[in-house]
CSV table of C-alpha atoms in Angstrom, one decimal:
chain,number,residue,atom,x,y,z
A,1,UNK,CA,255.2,-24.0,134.5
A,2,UNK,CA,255.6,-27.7,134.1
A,3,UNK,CA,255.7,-29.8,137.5
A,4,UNK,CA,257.0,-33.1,136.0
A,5,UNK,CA,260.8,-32.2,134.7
A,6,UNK,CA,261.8,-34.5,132.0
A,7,UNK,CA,265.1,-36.8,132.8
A,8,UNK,CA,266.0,-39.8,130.9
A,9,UNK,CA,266.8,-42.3,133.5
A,10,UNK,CA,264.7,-40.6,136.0
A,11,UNK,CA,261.1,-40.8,136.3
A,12,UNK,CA,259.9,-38.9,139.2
A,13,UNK,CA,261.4,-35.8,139.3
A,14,UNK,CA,258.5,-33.3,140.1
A,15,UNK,CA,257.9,-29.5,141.2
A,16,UNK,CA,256.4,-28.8,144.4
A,17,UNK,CA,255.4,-25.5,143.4
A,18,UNK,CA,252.0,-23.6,142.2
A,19,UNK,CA,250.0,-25.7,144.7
A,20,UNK,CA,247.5,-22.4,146.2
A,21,UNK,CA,247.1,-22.7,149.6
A,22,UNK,CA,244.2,-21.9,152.1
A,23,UNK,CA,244.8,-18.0,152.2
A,24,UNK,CA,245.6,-17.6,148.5
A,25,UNK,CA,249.3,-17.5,148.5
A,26,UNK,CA,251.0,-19.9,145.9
A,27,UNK,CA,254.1,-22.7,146.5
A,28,UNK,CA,256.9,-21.0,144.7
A,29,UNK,CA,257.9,-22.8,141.5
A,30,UNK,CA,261.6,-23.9,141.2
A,31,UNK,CA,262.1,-23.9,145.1
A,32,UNK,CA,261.7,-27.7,146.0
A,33,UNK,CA,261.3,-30.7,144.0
A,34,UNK,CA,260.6,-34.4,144.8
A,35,UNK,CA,262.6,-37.1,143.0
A,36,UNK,CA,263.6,-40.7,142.6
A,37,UNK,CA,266.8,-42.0,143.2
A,38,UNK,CA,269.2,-39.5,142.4
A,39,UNK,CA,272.1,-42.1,141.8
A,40,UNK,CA,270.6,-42.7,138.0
A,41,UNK,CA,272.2,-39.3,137.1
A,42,UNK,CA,274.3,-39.9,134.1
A,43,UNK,CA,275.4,-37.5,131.0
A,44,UNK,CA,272.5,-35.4,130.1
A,45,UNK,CA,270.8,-35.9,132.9
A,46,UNK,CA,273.4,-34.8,135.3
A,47,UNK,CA,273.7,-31.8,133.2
A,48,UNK,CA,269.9,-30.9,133.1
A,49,UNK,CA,269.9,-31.2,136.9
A,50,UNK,CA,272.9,-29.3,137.9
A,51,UNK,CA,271.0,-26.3,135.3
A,52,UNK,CA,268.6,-26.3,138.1
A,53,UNK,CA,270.6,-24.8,140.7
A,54,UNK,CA,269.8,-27.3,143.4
A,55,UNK,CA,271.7,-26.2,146.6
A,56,UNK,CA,270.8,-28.9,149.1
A,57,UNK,CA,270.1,-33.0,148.5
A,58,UNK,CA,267.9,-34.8,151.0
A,59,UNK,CA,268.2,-38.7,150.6
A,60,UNK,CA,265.7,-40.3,152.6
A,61,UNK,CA,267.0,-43.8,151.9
A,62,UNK,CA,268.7,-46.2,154.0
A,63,UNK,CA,272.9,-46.4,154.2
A,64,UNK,CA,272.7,-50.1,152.5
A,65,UNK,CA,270.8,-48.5,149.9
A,66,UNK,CA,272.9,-45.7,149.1
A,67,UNK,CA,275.8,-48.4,149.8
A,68,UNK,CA,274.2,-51.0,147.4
A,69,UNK,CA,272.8,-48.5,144.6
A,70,UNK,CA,275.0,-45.4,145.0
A,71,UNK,CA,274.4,-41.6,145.7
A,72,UNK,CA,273.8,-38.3,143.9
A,73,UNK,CA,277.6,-37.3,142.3
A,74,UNK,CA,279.5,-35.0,144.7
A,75,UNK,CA,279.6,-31.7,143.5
A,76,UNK,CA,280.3,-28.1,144.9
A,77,UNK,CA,276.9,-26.3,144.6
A,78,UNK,CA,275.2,-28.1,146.8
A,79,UNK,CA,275.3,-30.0,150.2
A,80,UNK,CA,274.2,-33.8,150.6
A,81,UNK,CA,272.2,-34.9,153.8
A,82,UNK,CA,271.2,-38.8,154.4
A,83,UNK,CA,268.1,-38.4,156.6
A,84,UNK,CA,267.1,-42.1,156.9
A,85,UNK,CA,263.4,-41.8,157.8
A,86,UNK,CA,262.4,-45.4,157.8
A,87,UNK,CA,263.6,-47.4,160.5
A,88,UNK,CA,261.6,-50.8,159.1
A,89,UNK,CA,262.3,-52.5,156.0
A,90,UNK,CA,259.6,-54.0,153.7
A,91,UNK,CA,260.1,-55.9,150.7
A,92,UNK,CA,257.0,-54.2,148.3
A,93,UNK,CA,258.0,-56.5,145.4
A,94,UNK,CA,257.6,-59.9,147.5
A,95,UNK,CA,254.2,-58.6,148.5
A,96,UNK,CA,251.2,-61.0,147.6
A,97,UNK,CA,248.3,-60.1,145.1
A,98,UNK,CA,245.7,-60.2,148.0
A,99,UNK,CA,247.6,-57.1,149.6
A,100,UNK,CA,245.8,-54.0,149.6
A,101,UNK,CA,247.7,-51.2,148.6
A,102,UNK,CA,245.9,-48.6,150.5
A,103,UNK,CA,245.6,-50.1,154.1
A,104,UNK,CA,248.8,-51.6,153.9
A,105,UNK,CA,251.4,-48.5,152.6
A,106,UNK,CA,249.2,-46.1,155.2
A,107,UNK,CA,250.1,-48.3,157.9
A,108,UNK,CA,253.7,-48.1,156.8
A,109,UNK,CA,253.4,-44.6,156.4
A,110,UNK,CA,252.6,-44.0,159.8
A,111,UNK,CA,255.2,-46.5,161.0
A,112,UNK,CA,257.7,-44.5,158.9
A,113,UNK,CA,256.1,-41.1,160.8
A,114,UNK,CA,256.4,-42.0,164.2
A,115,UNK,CA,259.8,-43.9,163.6
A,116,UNK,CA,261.6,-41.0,161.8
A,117,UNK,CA,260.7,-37.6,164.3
A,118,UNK,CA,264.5,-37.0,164.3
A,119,UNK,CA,264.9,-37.2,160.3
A,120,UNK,CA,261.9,-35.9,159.6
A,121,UNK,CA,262.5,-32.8,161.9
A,122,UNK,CA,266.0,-32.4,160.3
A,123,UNK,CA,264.5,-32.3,156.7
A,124,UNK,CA,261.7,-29.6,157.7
A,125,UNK,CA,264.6,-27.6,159.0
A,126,UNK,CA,266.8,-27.8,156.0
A,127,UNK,CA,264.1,-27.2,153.6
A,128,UNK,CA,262.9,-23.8,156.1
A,129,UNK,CA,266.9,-22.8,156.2
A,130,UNK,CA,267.3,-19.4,154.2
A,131,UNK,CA,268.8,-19.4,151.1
A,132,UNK,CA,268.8,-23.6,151.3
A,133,UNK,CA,266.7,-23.7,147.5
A,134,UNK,CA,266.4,-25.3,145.2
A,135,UNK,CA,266.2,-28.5,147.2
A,136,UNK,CA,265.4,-31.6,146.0
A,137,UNK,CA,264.3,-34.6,148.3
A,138,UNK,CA,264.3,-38.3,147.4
A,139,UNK,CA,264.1,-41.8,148.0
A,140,UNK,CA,263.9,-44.7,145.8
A,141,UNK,CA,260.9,-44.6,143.9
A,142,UNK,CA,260.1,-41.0,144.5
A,143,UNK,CA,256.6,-42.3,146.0
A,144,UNK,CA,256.6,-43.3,149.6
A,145,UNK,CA,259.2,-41.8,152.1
A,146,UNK,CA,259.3,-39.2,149.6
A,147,UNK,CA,255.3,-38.6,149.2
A,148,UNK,CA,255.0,-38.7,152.9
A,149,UNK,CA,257.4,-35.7,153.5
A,150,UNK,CA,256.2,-33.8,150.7
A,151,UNK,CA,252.6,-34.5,152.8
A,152,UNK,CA,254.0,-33.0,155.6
A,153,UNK,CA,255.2,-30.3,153.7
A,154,UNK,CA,252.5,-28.7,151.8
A,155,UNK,CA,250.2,-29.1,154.6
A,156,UNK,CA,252.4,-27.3,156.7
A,157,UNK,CA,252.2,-24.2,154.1
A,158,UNK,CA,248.7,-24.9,154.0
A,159,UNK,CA,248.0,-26.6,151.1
A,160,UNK,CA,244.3,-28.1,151.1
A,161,UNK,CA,244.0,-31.8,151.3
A,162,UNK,CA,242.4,-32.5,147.9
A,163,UNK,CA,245.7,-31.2,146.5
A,164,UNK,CA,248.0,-33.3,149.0
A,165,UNK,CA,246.2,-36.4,148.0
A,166,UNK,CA,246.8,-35.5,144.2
A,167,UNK,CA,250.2,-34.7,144.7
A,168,UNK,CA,250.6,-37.9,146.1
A,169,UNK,CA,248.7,-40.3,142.6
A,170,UNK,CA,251.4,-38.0,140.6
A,171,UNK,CA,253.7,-41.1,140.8
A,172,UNK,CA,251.3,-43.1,139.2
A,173,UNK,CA,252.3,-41.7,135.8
A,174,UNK,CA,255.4,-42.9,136.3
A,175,UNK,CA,255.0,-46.0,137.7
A,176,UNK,CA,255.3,-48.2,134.1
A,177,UNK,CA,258.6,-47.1,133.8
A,178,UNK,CA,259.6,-47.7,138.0
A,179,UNK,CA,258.3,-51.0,137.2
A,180,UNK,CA,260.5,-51.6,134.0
A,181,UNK,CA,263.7,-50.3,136.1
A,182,UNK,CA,262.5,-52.8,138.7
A,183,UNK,CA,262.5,-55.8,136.1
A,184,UNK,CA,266.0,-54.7,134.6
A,185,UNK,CA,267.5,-54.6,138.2
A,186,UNK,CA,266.0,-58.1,139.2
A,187,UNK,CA,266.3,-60.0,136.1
A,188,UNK,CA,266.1,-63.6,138.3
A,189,UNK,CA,263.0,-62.2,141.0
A,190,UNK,CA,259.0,-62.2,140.5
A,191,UNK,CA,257.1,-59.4,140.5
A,192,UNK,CA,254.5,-60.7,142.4
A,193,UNK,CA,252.5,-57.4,143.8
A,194,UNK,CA,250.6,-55.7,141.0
A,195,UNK,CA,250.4,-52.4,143.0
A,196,UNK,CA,254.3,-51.7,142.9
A,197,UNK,CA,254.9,-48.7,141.9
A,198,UNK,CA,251.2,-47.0,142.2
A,199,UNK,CA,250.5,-44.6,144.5
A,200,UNK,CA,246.3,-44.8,144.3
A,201,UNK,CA,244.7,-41.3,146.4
A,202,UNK,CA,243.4,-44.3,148.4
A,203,UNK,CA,247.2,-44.7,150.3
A,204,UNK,CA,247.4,-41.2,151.5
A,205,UNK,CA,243.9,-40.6,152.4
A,206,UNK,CA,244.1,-43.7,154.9
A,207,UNK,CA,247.3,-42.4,156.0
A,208,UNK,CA,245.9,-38.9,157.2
A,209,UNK,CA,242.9,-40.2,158.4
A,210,UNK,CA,244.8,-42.5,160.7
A,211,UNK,CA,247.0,-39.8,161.5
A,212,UNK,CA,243.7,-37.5,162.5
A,213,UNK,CA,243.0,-40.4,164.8
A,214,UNK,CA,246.4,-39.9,166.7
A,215,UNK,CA,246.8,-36.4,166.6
A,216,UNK,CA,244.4,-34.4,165.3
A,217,UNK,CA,245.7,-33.8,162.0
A,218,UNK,CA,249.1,-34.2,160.1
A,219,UNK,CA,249.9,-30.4,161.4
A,220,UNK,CA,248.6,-32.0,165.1
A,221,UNK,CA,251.4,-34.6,164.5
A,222,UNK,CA,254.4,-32.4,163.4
A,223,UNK,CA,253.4,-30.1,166.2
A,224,UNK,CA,253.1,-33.2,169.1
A,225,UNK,CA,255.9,-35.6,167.5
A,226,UNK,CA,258.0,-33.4,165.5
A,227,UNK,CA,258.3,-30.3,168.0
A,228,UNK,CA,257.4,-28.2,165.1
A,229,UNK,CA,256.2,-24.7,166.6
A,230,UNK,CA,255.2,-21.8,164.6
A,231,UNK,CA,258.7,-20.3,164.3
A,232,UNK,CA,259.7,-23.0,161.9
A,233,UNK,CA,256.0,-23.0,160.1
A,234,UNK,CA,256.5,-19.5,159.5
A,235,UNK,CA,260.5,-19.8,158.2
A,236,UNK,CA,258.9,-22.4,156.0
A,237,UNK,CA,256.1,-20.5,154.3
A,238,UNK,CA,258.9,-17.6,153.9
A,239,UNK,CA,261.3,-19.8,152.0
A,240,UNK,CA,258.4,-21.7,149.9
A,241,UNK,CA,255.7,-18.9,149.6
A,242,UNK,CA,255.0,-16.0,147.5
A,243,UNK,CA,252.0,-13.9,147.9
A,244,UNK,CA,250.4,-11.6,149.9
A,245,UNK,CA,250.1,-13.3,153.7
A,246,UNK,CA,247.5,-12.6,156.7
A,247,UNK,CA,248.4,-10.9,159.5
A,248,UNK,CA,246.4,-10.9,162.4
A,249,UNK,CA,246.3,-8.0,165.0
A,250,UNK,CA,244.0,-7.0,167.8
A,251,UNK,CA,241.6,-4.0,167.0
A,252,UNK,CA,241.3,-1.0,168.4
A,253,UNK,CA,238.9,2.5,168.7
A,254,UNK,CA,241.3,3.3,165.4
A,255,UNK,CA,239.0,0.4,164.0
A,256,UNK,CA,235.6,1.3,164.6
A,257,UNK,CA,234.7,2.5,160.8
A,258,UNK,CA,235.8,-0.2,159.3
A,259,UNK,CA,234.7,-3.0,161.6
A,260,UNK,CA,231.1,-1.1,160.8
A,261,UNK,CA,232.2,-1.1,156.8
A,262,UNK,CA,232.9,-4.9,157.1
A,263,UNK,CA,230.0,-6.2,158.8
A,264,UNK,CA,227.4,-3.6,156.7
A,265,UNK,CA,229.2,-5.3,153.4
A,266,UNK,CA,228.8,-8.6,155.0
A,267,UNK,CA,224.6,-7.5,155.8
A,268,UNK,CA,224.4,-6.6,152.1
A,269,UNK,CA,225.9,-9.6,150.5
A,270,UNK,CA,223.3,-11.8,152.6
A,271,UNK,CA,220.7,-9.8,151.6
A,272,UNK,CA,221.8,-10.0,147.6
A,273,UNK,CA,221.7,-14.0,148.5
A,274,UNK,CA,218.0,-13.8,150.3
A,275,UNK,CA,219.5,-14.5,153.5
A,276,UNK,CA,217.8,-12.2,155.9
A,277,UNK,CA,219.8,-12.0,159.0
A,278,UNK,CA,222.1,-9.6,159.0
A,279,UNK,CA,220.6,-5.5,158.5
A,280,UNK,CA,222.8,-2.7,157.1
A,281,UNK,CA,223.7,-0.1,159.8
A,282,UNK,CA,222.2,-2.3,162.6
A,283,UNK,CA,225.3,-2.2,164.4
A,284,UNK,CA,227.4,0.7,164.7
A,285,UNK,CA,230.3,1.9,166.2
A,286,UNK,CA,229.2,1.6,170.1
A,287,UNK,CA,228.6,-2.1,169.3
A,288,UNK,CA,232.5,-3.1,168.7
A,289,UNK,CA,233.0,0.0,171.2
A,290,UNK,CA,231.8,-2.3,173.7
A,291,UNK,CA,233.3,-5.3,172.0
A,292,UNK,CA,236.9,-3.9,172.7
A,293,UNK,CA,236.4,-3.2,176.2
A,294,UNK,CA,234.1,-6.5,177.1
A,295,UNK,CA,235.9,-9.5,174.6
A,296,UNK,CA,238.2,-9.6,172.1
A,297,UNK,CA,237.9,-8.2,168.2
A,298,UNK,CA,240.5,-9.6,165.5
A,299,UNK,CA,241.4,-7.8,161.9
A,300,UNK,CA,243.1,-10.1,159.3
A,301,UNK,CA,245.4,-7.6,156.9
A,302,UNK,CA,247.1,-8.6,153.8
A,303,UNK,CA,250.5,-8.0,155.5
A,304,UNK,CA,251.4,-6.0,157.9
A,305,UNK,CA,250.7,-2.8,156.1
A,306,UNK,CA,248.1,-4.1,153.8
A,307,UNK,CA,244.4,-3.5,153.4
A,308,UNK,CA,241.5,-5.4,155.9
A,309,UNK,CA,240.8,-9.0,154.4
A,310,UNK,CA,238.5,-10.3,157.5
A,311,UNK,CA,238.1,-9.7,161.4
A,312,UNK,CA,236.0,-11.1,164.3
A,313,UNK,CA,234.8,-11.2,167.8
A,314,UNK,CA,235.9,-13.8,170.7
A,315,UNK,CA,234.0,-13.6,173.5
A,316,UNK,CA,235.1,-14.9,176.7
A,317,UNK,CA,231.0,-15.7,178.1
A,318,UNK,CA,227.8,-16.4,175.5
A,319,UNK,CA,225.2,-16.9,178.5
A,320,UNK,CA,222.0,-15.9,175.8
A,321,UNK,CA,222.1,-19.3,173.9
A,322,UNK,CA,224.6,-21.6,176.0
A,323,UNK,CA,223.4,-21.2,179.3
A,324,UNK,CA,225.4,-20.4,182.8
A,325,UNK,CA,228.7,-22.3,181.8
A,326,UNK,CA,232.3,-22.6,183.9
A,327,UNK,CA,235.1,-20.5,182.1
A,328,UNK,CA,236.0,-23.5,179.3
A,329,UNK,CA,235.4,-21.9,176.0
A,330,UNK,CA,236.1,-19.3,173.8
A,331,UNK,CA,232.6,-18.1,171.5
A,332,UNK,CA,233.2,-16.7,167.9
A,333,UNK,CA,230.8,-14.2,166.6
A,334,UNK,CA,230.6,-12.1,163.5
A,335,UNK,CA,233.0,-13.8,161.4
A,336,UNK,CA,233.6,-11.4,158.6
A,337,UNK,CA,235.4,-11.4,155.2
A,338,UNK,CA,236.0,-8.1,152.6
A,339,UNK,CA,235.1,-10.0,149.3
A,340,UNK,CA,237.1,-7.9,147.5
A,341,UNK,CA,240.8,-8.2,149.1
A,342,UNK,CA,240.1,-11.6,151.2
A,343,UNK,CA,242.0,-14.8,149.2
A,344,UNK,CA,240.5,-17.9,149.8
A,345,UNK,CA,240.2,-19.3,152.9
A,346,UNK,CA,240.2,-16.4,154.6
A,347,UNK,CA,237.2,-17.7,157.0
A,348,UNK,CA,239.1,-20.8,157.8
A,349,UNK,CA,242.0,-18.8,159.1
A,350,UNK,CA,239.9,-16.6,160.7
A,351,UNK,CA,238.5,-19.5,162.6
A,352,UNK,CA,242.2,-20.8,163.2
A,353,UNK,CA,243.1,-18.0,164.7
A,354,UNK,CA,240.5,-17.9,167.3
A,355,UNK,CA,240.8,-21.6,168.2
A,356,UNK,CA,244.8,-20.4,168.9
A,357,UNK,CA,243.5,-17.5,171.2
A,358,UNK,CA,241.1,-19.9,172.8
A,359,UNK,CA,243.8,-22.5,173.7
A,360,UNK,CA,246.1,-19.7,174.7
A,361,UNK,CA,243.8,-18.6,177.0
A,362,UNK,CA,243.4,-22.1,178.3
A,363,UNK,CA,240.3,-23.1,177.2
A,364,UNK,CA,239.6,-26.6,175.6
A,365,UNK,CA,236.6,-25.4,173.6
A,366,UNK,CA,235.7,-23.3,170.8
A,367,UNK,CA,232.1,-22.8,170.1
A,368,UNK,CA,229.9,-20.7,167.3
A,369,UNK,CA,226.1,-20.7,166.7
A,370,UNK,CA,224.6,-20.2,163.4
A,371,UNK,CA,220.6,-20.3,161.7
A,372,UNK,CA,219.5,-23.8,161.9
A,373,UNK,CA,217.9,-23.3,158.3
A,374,UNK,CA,221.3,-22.2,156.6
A,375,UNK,CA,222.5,-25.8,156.5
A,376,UNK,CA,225.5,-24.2,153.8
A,377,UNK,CA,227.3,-22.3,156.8
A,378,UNK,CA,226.5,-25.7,159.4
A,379,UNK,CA,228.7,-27.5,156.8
A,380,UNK,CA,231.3,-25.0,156.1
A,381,UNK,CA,231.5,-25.2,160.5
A,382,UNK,CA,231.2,-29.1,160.5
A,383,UNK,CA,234.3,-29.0,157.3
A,384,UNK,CA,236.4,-27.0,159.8
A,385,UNK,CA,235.6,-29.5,162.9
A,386,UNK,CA,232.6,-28.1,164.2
A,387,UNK,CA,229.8,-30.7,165.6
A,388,UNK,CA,226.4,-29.4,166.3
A,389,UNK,CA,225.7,-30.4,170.1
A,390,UNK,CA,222.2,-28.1,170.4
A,391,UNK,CA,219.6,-25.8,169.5
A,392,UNK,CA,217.9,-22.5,170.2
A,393,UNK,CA,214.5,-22.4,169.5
A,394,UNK,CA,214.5,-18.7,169.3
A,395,UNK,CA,217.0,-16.0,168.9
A,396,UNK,CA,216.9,-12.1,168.2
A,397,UNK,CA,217.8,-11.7,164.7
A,398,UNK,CA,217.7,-8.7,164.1
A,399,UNK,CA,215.8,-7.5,160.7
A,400,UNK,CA,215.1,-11.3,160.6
A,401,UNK,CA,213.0,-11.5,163.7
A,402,UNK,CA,213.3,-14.1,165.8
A,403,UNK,CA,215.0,-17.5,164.6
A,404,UNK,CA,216.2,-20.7,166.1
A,405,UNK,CA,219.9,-21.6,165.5
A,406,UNK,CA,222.2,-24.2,166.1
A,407,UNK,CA,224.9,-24.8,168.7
A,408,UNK,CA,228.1,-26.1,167.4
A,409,UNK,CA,231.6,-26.3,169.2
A,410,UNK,CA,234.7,-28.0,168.6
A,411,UNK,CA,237.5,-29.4,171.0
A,412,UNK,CA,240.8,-28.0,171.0
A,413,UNK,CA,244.0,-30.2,171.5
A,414,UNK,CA,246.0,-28.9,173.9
A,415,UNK,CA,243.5,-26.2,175.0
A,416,UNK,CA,242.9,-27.0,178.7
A,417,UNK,CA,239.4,-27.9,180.4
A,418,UNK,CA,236.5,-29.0,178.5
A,419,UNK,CA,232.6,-29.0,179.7
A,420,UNK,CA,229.5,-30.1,178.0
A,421,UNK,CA,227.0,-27.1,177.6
């Protein structure tokens, strides 16, 4: 599939589909685009588009530029929103060479994200709303009101980062001819910025990271600013998704074998890698026996009916290696994947899960340990928010002996009390 859709006035009209996200499932091609100005629909053009069976138009411009420029043609197969998101005009043409692109459109960015909750809220809804696709959103350019809700977007389906970011620098192969159109508009005006019209990976990585510092994360943000809840996450993944999806359920005696099966596979795949820590048949059934009736275990399934991608243990109190602590955190143990059904990023939203039973139990922490000499899993921990804040000289390993291994917890927003160990 091709994600750039050729037009001959436009110059930004993209697919937001085949982006994979975290558990494997893929952004459904032909579902939403992202576009620049739709008003420069003439002819050929207009014909090309309406072949695409878009249903529902989002302009994110502002009513003097829809007044001054014009609107996407009326037309009976699809309905036309104006969802102003930008409450504070900027003039990027006037802009002096000495401007950085990156600090300066991030800062607008997140102006533009705390200004428009209400339009940005509306869009998320329309583009969740059953049977609303194809959808197209736009703005001027196609690059910054529009890159910043197709941001919001694809990380709310969980799209990794890397590929938000790249999304994002798409615009820059258009940006010659956004420039030209510029020009021909404003025959008797300077150009004097020589970033209009790029979209360097620089812009939106300063934008989330500024938007970590807020919130958390952009999916922190759209949960604190935009009221987002999981209701509307999940309406969105149905409409934009395709794939098998995880669904999480609590085990039970039912289980026992195949919690066995998956950490015995998990034993032998560590072995294969010269990691001795885990043994084959070490623990059995009476260990998630007790499990079930002392803490909680968690199975991932490829749908409801589908076949066991992952599972794992929250304990409610870790005393061995943390100590006598007050009733603050949740502790994850034997996090567990089945190589052969589990897409990717199956441990990351293993690890997700727990952190949402920790905070709904209302605990502020989330904590793990792991072998101090396996720095691989401390960075796959510290890449999911994980700081190491200890060490235990010596643990029972099992066929391993005794090892020391590291503490590592991460706050929760939202997720009540915190304590230091």
């Amino acid at each position: 599939m091709k994600r750039h859709i050729p037009f001959d006035r436009l110059h930004n009209f993209r697919d937001l589909g085949g982006y994979v996200t975290e558990d494997g499932r893929t952004v459904r091609w032909g579902t939403v685009y992202r576009s620049d100005s739709l008003s420069k629909l003439r002819g050929a053009d207009w014909e090309r588009f309406l072949g695409l069976g878009v249903r529902t138009v989002i302009d994110l411009r502002y009513p003097w530029e829809i007044e001054a420029k014009g609107r996407v043609p009326d037309h009976a197969s699809f309905a036309y929103h104006n969802l102003s998101v930008e409450h504070r005009p900027y003039d990027q043409a006037a802009l002096g060479p000495d401007v950085d692109a990156g600090r300066y459109l991030a800062d607008r960015y997140v102006e533009v994200a705390e200004d428009g909750v209400k339009e940005l809220r509306r869009a998320l809804e329309l583009i969740a709303e059953d049977g609303s696709g194809p959808l197209v959103f736009h703005c001027a350019s196609g690059k910054d009101r529009t890159g910043l809700l197709a941001a919001l977007v694809l990380t709310l389906l969980g799209v990794p980062e890397a590929d938000v970011v790249e999304d994002f620098t798409l615009t820059g192969l258009a940006t010659d001819r956004l420039v030209a159109d510029w020009r021909a508009a404003h025959p008797d005006r300077e150009l004097t910025w020589p970033d209009y019209g790029r979209a360097p990976a620089e812009v939106m990585r300063l934008f989330l990271a500024a938007i970590a510092e807020r919130y958390g994360s952009l999916r922190g943000y759209a949960t604190h600013l935009l009221d987002v809840d999981e209701e509307l996450v999940a309406a969105l993944r149905a409409a934009l998704l395709e794939g098998p999806e995880l669904t999480f359920r609590r085990a039970g005696p039912a289980d026992l074998t195949e919690l066995v099966r998956l950490r015995d596979q998990a034993a032998r795949w560590q072995i294969d890698r010269g990691i001795a820590q885990w043994k084959p048949g070490e623990l059995g059934e009476d260990h998630f026996r007790a499990r079930l009736a002392d803490s909680e275990v968690w199975l991932a399934t490829l749908g409801p009916d589908g076949p066991v991608a992952g599972a794992f243990e929250l304990w409610w109190d870790d005393p061995v290696p943390w100590g006598p602590q007050p009733p603050t955190a949740g502790y994850v143990h034997r996090l567990m994947t089945d190589r052969r059904t589990a897409p990717p990023g199956t441990g990351l939203l293993l690890l997700a899960h727990a952190e949402q039973r920790v905070r709904a139990a209302g605990r502020g922490l989330s904590r793990l340990d792991c072998r101090s000499n396996n720095p691989r899993l401390r960075e796959y921990y510290a890449a999911a928010g994980y700081r190491e804040v200890g060490e235990l000289a010596s643990k029972d390993g099992g066929v391993a002996g005794r090892y020391a291994v590291t503490l590592m917890e991460k706050r929760l927003r939202g997720g009540g009390p915190t304590a230091r160990p």
